[in-house]
mmCIF file of C-alpha atoms in Angstrom:
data_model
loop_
_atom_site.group_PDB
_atom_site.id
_atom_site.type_symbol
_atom_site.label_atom_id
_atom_site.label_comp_id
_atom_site.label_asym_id
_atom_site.label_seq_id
_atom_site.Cartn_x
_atom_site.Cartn_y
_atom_site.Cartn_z
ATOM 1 C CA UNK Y 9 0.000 0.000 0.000
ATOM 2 C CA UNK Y 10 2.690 2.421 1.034
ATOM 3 C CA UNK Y 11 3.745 2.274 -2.532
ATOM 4 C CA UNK Y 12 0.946 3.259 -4.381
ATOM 5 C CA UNK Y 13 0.603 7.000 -5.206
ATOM 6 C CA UNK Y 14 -2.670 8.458 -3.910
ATOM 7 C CA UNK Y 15 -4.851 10.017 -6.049
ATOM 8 C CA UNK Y 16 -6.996 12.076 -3.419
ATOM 9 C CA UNK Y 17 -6.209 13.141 0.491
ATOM 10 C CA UNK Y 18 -9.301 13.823 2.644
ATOM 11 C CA UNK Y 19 -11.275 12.370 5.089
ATOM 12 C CA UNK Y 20 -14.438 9.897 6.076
ATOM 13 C CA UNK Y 21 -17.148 11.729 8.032
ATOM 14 C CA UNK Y 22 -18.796 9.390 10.423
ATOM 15 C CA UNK Y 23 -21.306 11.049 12.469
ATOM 16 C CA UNK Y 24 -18.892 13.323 14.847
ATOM 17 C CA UNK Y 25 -16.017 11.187 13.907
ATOM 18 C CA UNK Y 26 -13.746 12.130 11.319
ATOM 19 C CA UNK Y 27 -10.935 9.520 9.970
ATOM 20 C CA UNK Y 28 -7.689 10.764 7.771
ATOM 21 C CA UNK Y 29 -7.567 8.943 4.483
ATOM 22 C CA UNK Y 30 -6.086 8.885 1.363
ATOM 23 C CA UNK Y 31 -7.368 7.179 -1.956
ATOM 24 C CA UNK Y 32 -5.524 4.786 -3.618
ATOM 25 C CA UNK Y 33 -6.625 2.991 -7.113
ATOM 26 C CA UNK Y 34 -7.968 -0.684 -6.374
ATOM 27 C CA UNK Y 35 -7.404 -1.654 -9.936
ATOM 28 C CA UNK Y 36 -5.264 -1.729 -13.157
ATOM 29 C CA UNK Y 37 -5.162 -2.186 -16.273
ATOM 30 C CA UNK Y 38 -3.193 -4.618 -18.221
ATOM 31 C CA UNK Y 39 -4.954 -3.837 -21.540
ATOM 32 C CA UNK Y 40 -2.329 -3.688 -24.351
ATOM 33 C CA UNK Y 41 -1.937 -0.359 -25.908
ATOM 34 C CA UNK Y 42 -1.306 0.706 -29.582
ATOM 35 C CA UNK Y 43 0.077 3.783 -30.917
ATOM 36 C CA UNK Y 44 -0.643 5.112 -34.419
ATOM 37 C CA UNK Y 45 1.796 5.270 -37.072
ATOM 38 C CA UNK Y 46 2.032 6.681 -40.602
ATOM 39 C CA UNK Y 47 1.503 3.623 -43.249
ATOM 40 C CA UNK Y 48 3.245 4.750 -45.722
ATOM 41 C CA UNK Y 49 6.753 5.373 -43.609
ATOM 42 C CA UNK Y 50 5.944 3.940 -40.441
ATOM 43 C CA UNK Y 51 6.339 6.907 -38.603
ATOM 44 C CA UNK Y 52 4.278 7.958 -35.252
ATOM 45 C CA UNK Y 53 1.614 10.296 -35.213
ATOM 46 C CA UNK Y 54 1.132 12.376 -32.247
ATOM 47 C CA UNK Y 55 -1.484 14.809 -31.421
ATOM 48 C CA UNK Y 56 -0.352 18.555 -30.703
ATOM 49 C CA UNK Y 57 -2.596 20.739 -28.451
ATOM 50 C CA UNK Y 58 -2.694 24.169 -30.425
ATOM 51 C CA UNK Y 59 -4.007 27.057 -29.533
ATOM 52 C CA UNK Y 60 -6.692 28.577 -32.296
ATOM 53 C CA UNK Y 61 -5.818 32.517 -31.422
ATOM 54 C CA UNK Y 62 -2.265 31.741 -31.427
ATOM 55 C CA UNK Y 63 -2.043 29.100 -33.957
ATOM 56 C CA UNK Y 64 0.881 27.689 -31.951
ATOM 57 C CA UNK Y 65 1.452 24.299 -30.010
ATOM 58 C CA UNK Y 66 1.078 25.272 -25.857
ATOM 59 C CA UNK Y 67 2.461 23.106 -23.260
ATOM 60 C CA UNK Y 68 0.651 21.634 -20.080
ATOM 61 C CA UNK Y 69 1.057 24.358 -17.447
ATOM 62 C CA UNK Y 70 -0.383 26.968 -20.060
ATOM 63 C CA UNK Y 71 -3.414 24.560 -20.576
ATOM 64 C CA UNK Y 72 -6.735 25.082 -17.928
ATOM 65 C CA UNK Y 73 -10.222 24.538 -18.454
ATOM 66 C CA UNK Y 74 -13.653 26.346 -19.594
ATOM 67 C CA UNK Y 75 -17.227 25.566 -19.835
ATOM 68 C CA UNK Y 76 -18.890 26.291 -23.147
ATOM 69 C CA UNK Y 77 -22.109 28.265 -23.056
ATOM 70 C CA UNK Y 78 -24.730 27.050 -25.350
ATOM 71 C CA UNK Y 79 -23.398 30.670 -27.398
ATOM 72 C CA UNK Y 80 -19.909 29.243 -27.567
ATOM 73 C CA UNK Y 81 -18.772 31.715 -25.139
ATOM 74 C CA UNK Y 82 -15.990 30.170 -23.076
ATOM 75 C CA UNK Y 83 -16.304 30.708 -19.554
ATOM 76 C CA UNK Y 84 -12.683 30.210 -17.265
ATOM 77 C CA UNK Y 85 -12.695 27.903 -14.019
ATOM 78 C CA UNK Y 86 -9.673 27.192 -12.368
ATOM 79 C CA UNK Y 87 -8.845 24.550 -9.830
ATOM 80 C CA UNK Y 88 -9.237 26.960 -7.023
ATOM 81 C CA UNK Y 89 -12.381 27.432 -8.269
ATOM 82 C CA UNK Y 90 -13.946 23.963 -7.675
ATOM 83 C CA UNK Y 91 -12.020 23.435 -4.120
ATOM 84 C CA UNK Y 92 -13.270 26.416 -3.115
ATOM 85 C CA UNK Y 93 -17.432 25.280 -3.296
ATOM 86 C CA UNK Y 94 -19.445 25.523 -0.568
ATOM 87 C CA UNK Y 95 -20.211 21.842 -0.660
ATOM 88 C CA UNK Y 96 -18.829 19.143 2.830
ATOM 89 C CA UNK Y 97 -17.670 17.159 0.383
ATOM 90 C CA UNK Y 98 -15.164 18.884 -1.275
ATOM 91 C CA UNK Y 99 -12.310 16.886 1.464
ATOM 92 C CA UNK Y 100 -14.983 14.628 2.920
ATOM 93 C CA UNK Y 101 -16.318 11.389 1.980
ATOM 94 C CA UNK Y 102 -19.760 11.903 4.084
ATOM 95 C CA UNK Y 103 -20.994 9.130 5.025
ATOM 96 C CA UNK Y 104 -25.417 9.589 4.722
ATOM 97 C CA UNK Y 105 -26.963 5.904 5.203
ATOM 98 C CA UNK Y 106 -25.798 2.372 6.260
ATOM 99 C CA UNK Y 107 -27.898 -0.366 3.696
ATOM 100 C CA UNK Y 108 -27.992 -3.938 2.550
ATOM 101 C CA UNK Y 109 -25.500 -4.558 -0.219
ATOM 102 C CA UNK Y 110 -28.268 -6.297 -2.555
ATOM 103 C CA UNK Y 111 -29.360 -2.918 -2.307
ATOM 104 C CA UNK Y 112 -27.059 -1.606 -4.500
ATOM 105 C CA UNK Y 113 -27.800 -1.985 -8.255
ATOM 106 C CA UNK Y 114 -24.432 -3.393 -9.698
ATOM 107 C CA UNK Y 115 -25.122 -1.522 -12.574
ATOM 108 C CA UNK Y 116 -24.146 1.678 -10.581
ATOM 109 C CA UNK Y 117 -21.177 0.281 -9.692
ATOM 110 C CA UNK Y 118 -18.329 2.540 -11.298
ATOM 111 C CA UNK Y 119 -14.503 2.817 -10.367
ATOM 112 C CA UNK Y 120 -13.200 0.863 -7.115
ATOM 113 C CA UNK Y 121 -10.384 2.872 -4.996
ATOM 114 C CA UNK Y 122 -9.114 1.032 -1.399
ATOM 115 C CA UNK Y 123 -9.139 3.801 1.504
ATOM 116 C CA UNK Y 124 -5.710 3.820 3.135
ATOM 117 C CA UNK Y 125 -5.641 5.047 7.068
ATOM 118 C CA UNK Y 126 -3.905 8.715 6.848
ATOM 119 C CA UNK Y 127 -1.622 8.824 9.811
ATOM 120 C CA UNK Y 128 -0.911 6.700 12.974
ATOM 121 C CA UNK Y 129 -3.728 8.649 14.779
ATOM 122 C CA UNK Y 130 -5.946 7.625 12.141
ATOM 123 C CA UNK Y 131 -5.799 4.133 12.554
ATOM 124 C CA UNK Y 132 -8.010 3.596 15.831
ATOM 125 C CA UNK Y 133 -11.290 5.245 14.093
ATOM 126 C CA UNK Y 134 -10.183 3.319 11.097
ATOM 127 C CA UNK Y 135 -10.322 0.145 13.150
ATOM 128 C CA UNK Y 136 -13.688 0.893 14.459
ATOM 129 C CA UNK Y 137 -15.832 1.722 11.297
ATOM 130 C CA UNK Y 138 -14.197 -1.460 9.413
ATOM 131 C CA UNK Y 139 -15.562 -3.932 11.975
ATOM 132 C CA UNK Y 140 -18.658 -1.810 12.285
ATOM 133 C CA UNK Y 141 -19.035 -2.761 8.687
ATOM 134 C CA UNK Y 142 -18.289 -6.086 9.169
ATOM 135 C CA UNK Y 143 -20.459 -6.736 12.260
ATOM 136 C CA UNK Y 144 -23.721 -5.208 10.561
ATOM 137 C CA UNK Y 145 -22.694 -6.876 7.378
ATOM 138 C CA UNK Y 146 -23.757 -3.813 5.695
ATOM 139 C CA UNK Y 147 -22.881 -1.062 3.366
ATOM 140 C CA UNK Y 148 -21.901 2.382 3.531
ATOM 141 C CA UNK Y 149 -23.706 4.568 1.040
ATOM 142 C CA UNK Y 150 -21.697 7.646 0.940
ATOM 143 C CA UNK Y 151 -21.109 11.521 -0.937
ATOM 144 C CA UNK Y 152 -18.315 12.712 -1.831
ATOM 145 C CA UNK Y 153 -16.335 15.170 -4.141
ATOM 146 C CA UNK Y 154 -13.518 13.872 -6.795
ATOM 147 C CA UNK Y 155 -12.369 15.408 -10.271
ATOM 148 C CA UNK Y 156 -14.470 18.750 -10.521
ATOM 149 C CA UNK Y 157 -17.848 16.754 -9.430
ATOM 150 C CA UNK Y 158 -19.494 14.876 -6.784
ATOM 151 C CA UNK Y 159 -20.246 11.596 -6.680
ATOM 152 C CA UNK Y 160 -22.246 8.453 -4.325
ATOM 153 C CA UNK Y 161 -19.877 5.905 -3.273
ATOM 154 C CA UNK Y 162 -20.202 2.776 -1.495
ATOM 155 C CA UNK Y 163 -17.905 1.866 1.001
ATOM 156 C CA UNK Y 164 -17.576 -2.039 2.199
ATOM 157 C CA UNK Y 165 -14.896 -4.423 3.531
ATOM 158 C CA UNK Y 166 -12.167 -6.257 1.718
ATOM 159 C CA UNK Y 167 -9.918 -8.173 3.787
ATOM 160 C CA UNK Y 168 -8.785 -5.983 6.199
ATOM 161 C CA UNK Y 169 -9.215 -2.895 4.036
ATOM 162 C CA UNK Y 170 -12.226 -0.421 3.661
ATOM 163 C CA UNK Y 171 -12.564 -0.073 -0.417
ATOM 164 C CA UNK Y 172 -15.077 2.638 -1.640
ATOM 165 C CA UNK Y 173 -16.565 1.643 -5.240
ATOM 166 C CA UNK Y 174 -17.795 4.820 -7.113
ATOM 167 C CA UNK Y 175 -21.670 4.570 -7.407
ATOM 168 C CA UNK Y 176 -23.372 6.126 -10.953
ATOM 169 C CA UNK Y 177 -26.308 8.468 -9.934
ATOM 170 C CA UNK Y 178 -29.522 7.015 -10.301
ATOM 171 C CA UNK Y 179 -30.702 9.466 -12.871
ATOM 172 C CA UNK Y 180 -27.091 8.014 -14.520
ATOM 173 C CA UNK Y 181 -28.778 4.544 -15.121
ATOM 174 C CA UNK Y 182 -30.746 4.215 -18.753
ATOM 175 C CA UNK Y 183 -33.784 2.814 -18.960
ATOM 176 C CA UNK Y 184 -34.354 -1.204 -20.511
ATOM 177 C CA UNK Y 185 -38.017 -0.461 -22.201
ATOM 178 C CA UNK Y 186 -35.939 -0.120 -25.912
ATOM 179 C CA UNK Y 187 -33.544 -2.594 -25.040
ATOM 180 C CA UNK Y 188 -35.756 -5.147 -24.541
ATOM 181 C CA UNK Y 189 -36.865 -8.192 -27.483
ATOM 182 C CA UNK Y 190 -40.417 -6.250 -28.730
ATOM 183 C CA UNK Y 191 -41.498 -9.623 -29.963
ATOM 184 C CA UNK Y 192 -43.675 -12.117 -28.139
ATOM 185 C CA UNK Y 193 -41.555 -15.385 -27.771
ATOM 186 C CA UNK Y 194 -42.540 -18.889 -26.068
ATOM 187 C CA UNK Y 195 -39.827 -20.444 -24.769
ATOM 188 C CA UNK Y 196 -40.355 -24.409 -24.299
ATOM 189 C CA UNK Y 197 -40.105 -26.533 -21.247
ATOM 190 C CA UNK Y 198 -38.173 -28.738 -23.308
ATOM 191 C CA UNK Y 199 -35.627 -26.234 -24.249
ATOM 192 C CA UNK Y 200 -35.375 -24.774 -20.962
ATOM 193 C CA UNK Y 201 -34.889 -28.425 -19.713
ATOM 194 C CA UNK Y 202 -31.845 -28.289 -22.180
ATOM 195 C CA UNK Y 203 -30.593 -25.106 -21.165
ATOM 196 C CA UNK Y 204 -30.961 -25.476 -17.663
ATOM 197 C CA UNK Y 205 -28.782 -28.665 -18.156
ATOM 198 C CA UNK Y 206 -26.036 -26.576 -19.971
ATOM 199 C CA UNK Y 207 -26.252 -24.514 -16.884
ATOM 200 C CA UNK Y 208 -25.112 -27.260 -15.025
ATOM 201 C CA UNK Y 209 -22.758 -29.223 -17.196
ATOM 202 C CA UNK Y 210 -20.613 -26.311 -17.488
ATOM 203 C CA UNK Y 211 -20.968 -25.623 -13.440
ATOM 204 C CA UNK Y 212 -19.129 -23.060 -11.145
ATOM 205 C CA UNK Y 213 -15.661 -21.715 -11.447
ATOM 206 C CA UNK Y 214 -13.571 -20.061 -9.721
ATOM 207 C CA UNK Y 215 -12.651 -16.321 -10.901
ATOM 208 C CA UNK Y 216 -8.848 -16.445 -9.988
ATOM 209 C CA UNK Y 217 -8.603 -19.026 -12.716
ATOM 210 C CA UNK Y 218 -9.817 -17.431 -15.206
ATOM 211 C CA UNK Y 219 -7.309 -15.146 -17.850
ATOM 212 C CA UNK Y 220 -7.247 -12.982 -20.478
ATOM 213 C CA UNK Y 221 -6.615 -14.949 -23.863
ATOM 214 C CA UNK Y 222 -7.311 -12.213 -26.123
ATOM 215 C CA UNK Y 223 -4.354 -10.193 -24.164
ATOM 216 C CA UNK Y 224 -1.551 -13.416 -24.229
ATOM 217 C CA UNK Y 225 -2.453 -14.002 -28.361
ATOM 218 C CA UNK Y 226 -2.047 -10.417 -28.670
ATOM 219 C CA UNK Y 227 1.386 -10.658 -27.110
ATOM 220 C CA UNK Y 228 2.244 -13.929 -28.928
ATOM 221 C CA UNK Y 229 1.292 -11.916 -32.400
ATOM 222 C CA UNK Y 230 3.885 -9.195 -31.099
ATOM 223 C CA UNK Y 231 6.662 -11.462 -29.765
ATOM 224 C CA UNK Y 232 6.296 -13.655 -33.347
ATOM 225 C CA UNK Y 233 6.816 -9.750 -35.585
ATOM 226 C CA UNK Y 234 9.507 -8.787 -33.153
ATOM 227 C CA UNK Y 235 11.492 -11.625 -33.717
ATOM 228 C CA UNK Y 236 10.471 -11.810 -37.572
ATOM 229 C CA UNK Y 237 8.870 -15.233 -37.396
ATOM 230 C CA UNK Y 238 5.349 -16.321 -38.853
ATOM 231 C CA UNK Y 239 2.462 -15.193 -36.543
ATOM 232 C CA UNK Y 240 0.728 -17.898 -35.054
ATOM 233 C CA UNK Y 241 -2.352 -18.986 -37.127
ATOM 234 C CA UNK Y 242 -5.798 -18.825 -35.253
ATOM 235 C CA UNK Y 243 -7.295 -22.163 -34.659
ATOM 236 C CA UNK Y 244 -9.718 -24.002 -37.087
ATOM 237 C CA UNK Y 245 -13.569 -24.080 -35.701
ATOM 238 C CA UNK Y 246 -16.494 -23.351 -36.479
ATOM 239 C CA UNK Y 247 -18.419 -19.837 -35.903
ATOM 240 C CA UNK Y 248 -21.625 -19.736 -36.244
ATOM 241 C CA UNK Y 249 -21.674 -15.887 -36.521
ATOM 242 C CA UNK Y 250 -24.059 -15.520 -33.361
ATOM 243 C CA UNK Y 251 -26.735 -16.764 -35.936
ATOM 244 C CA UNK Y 252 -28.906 -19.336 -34.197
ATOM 245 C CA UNK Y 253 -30.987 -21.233 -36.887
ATOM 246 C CA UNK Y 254 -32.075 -24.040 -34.577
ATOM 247 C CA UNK Y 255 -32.428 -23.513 -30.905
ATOM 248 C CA UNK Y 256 -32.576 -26.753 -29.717
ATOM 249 C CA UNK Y 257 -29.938 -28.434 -31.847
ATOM 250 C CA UNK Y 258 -27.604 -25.479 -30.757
ATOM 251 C CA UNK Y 259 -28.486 -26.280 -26.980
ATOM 252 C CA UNK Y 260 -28.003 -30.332 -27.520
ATOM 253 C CA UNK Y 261 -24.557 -29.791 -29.054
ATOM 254 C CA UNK Y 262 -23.507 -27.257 -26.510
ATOM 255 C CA UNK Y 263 -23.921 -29.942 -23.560
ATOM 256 C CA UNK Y 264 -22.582 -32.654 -25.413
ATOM 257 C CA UNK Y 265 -19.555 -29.958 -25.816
ATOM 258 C CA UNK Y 266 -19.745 -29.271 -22.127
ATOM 259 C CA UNK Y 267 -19.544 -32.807 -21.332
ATOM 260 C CA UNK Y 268 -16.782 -33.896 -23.846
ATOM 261 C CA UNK Y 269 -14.335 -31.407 -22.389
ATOM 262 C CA UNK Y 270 -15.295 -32.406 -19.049
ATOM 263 C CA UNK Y 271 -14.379 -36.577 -20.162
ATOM 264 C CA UNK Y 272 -18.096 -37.225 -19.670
ATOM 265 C CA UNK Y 273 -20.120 -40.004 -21.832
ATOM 266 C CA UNK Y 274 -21.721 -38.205 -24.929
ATOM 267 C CA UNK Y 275 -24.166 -40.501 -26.536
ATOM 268 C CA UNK Y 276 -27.158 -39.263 -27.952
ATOM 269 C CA UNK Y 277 -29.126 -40.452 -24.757
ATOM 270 C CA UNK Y 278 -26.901 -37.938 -22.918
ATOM 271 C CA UNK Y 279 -28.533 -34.999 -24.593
ATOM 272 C CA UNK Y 280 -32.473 -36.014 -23.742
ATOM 273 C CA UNK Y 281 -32.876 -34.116 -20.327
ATOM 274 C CA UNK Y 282 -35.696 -34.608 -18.080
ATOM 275 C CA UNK Y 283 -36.482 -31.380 -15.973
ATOM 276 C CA UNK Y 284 -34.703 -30.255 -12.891
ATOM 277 C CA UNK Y 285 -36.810 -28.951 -10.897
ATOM 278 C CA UNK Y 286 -34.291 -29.267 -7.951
ATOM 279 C CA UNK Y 287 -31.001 -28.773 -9.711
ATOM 280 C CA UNK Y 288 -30.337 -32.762 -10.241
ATOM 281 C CA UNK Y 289 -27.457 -33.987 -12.600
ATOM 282 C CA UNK Y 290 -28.619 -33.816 -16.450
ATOM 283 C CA UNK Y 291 -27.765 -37.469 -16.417
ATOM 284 C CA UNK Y 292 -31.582 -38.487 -15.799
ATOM 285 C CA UNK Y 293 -34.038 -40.861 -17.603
ATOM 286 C CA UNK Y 294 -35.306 -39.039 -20.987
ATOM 287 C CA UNK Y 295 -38.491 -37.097 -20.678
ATOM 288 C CA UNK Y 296 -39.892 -38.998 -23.889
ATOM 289 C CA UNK Y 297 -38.997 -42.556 -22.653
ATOM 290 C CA UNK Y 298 -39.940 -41.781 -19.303
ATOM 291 C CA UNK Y 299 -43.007 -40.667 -20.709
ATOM 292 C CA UNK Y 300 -44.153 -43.595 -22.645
ATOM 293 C CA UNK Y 301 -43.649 -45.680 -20.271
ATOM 294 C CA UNK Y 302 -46.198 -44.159 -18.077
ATOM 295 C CA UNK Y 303 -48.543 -44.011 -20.726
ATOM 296 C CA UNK Y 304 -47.976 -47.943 -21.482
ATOM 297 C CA UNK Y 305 -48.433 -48.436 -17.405
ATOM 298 C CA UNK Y 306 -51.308 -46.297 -17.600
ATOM 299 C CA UNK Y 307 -52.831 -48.286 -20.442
ATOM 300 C CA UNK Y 308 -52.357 -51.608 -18.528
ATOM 301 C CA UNK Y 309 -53.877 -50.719 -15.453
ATOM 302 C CA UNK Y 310 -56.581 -48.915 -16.969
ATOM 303 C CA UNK Y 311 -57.480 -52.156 -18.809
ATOM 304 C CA UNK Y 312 -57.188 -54.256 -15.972
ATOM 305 C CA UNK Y 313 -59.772 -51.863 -14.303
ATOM 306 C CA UNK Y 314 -61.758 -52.250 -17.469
ATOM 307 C CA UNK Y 315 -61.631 -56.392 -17.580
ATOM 308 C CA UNK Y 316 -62.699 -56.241 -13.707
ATOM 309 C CA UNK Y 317 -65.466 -54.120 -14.252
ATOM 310 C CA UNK Y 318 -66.960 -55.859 -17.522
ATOM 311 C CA UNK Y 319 -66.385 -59.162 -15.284
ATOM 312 C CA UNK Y 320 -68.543 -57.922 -12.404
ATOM 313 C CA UNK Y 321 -70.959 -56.454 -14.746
ATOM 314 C CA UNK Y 322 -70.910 -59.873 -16.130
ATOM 315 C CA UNK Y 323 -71.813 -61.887 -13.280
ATOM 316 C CA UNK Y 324 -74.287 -58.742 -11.640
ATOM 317 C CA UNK Y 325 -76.257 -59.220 -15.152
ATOM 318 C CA UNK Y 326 -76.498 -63.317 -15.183
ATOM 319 C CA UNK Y 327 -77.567 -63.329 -11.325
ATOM 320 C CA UNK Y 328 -80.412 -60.679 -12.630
ATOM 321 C CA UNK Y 329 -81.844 -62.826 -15.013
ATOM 322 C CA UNK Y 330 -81.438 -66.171 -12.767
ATOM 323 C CA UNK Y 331 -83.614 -64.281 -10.617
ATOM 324 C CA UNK Y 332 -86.228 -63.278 -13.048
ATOM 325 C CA UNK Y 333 -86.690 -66.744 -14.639
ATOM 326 C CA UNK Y 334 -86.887 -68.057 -11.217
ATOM 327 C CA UNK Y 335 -90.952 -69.202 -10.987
ATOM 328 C CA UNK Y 336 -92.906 -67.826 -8.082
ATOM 329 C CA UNK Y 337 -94.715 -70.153 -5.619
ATOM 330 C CA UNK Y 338 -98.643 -69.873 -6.334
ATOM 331 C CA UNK Y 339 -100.096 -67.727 -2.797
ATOM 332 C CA UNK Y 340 -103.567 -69.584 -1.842
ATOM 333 C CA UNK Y 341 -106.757 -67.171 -2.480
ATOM 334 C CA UNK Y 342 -109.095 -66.592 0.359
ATOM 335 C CA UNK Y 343 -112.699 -67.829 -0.762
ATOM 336 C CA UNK Y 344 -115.472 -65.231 0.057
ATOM 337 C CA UNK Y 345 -117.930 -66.666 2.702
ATOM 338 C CA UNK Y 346 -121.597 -67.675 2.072
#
């Protein structure tokens, strides 16, 4: 930490208690970089910062900044301009509300910066509202001023640091109503079913092991021209162009993908997924088969219901008729009296 430069000294505002900081970048870029060159001689081009009055190149201390009035009329602000608003923020990060991190919409999230303890007698306070965080398990939603404007923040614990990630405004945030398909689609249970089993074919991973490819064949191309060598050729596959002309074969052949580079069986049966309704392996009976068989099951019971039934009619029916063709003893009349 003590080597990093700082890129802002000020100070957290908690309630009454104020803590010494300084700002440090949390990340870096490793991004290669190009520069642009003349074709035709190779040469570089660089950009020159002229003035228009002067017509003549001006160096960095001779450069400031304007705003531009909807006339065109530049308007001067200097640096002792902005430090000078009458805003607690200018040197404070101001702490306004302790929240829930799913709070936080991680599409505000912007650029992360660790806060570094300013000072021995900073330390202490420090201390205290880093295990304050960590005891609530909570966020810090917080103002504060940096690079001629202020910003939210949100302040939370890593390790045994307190990093502050730069929070978008609201207002900052576009809207999804246009971005959305404007189409009506059905989406089937089967191909869920399939999807859901790509899901978890391919699994979890963990985030330290992944790299940047793009970045090492970019160095690779560079390495091969330095040295005057051939530049490695890109590997043969197929790309489909992010043209989809048949969902569910797409899906199939993605597990069976998934499962090949994993050194799991393939076979055809492999691909028929039954649902998952509580995240089970793919590796179930198929829906279809599974299916039938109930139907076939189905069938065989119903028709032994059906054979019992026609047998009891049977036997209700003859026991009917033996009663009806059954002849009735003859009942004595009474004779009328003289």
């Amino acid at each position: 930490m003590l080597h990093v430069r700082s890129i802002w000294n000020g100070a957290i505002s908690f309630g009454l208690v104020s803590i010494p900081i300084k700002l440090v970048n949390a990340t870096e870029s490793h991004s290669i970089s190009f520069r642009q060159i003349h074709l035709d001689d190779g040469g570089r081009v660089r950009y020159r910062k002229v003035c228009e009055l002067e017509d003549r190149e001006v160096s960095a201390p001779e450069i400031g900044k304007a705003y531009e009035d909807a006339d065109g009329t530049l308007i001067p602000i200097t640096d002792e301009d902005l430090s000078s608003l009458p805003i607690p923020t200018a040197r404070t990060i101001e702490i306004v509300a302790f929240v829930p991190a799913d709070r936080i919409d991680p599409l505000q999230m912007d650029t992360a910066y660790y806060l570094s303890a300013n000072g021995v007698p900073a330390a202490k306070p420090y201390v205290l509202l880093r295990e304050a965080l960590k005891r609530s398990q909570k966020v810090a939603v917080a103002k504060f001023a940096l690079r001629g404007r202020e910003r939210l923040g949100m302040l939370r614990v890593v390790d045994d640091v307190i990093a502050m990630h730069g929070l978008l405004w609201p207002d900052e945030i576009r809207a999804t109503d246009e971005v959305a398909p404007d189409t009506s689609v059905t989406v089937r249970e089967k191909e869920l079913d399939l999807a859901d089993a790509l899901m978890d074919t391919l699994g979890e991973v963990d985030l330290a092991d992944l790299h940047d490819d793009y970045r090492e064949a970019v160095e690779e191309l560079i390495a091969a021209k330095a040295s005057g060598i051939e530049a490695p050729a890109a590997p043969a596959g197929e790309r489909t162009g992010g043209k989809v002309l048949d969902l569910m074969a797409a899906l199939e052949k993605s597990v069976r993908t998934a499962r090949e580079s994993r050194g799991e069986e393939t076979g055809e049966e492999a691909t028929e997924v039954t649902p998952l309704p509580a995240r089970k392996s793919a590796r179930t009976a198929p829906k279809e088969v599974a299916g039938k068989k109930s139907t076939s099951t189905a069938k065989k019971t119903t028709a032994k219901k059906t054979t019992t039934k026609t047998t009891t009619k049977q036997s209700t029916t003859k026991k009917t008729a033996a009663k009806k063709t059954t002849p009735k003893k003859a009942t004595p009349r009474k004779r009328a009296s003289a």
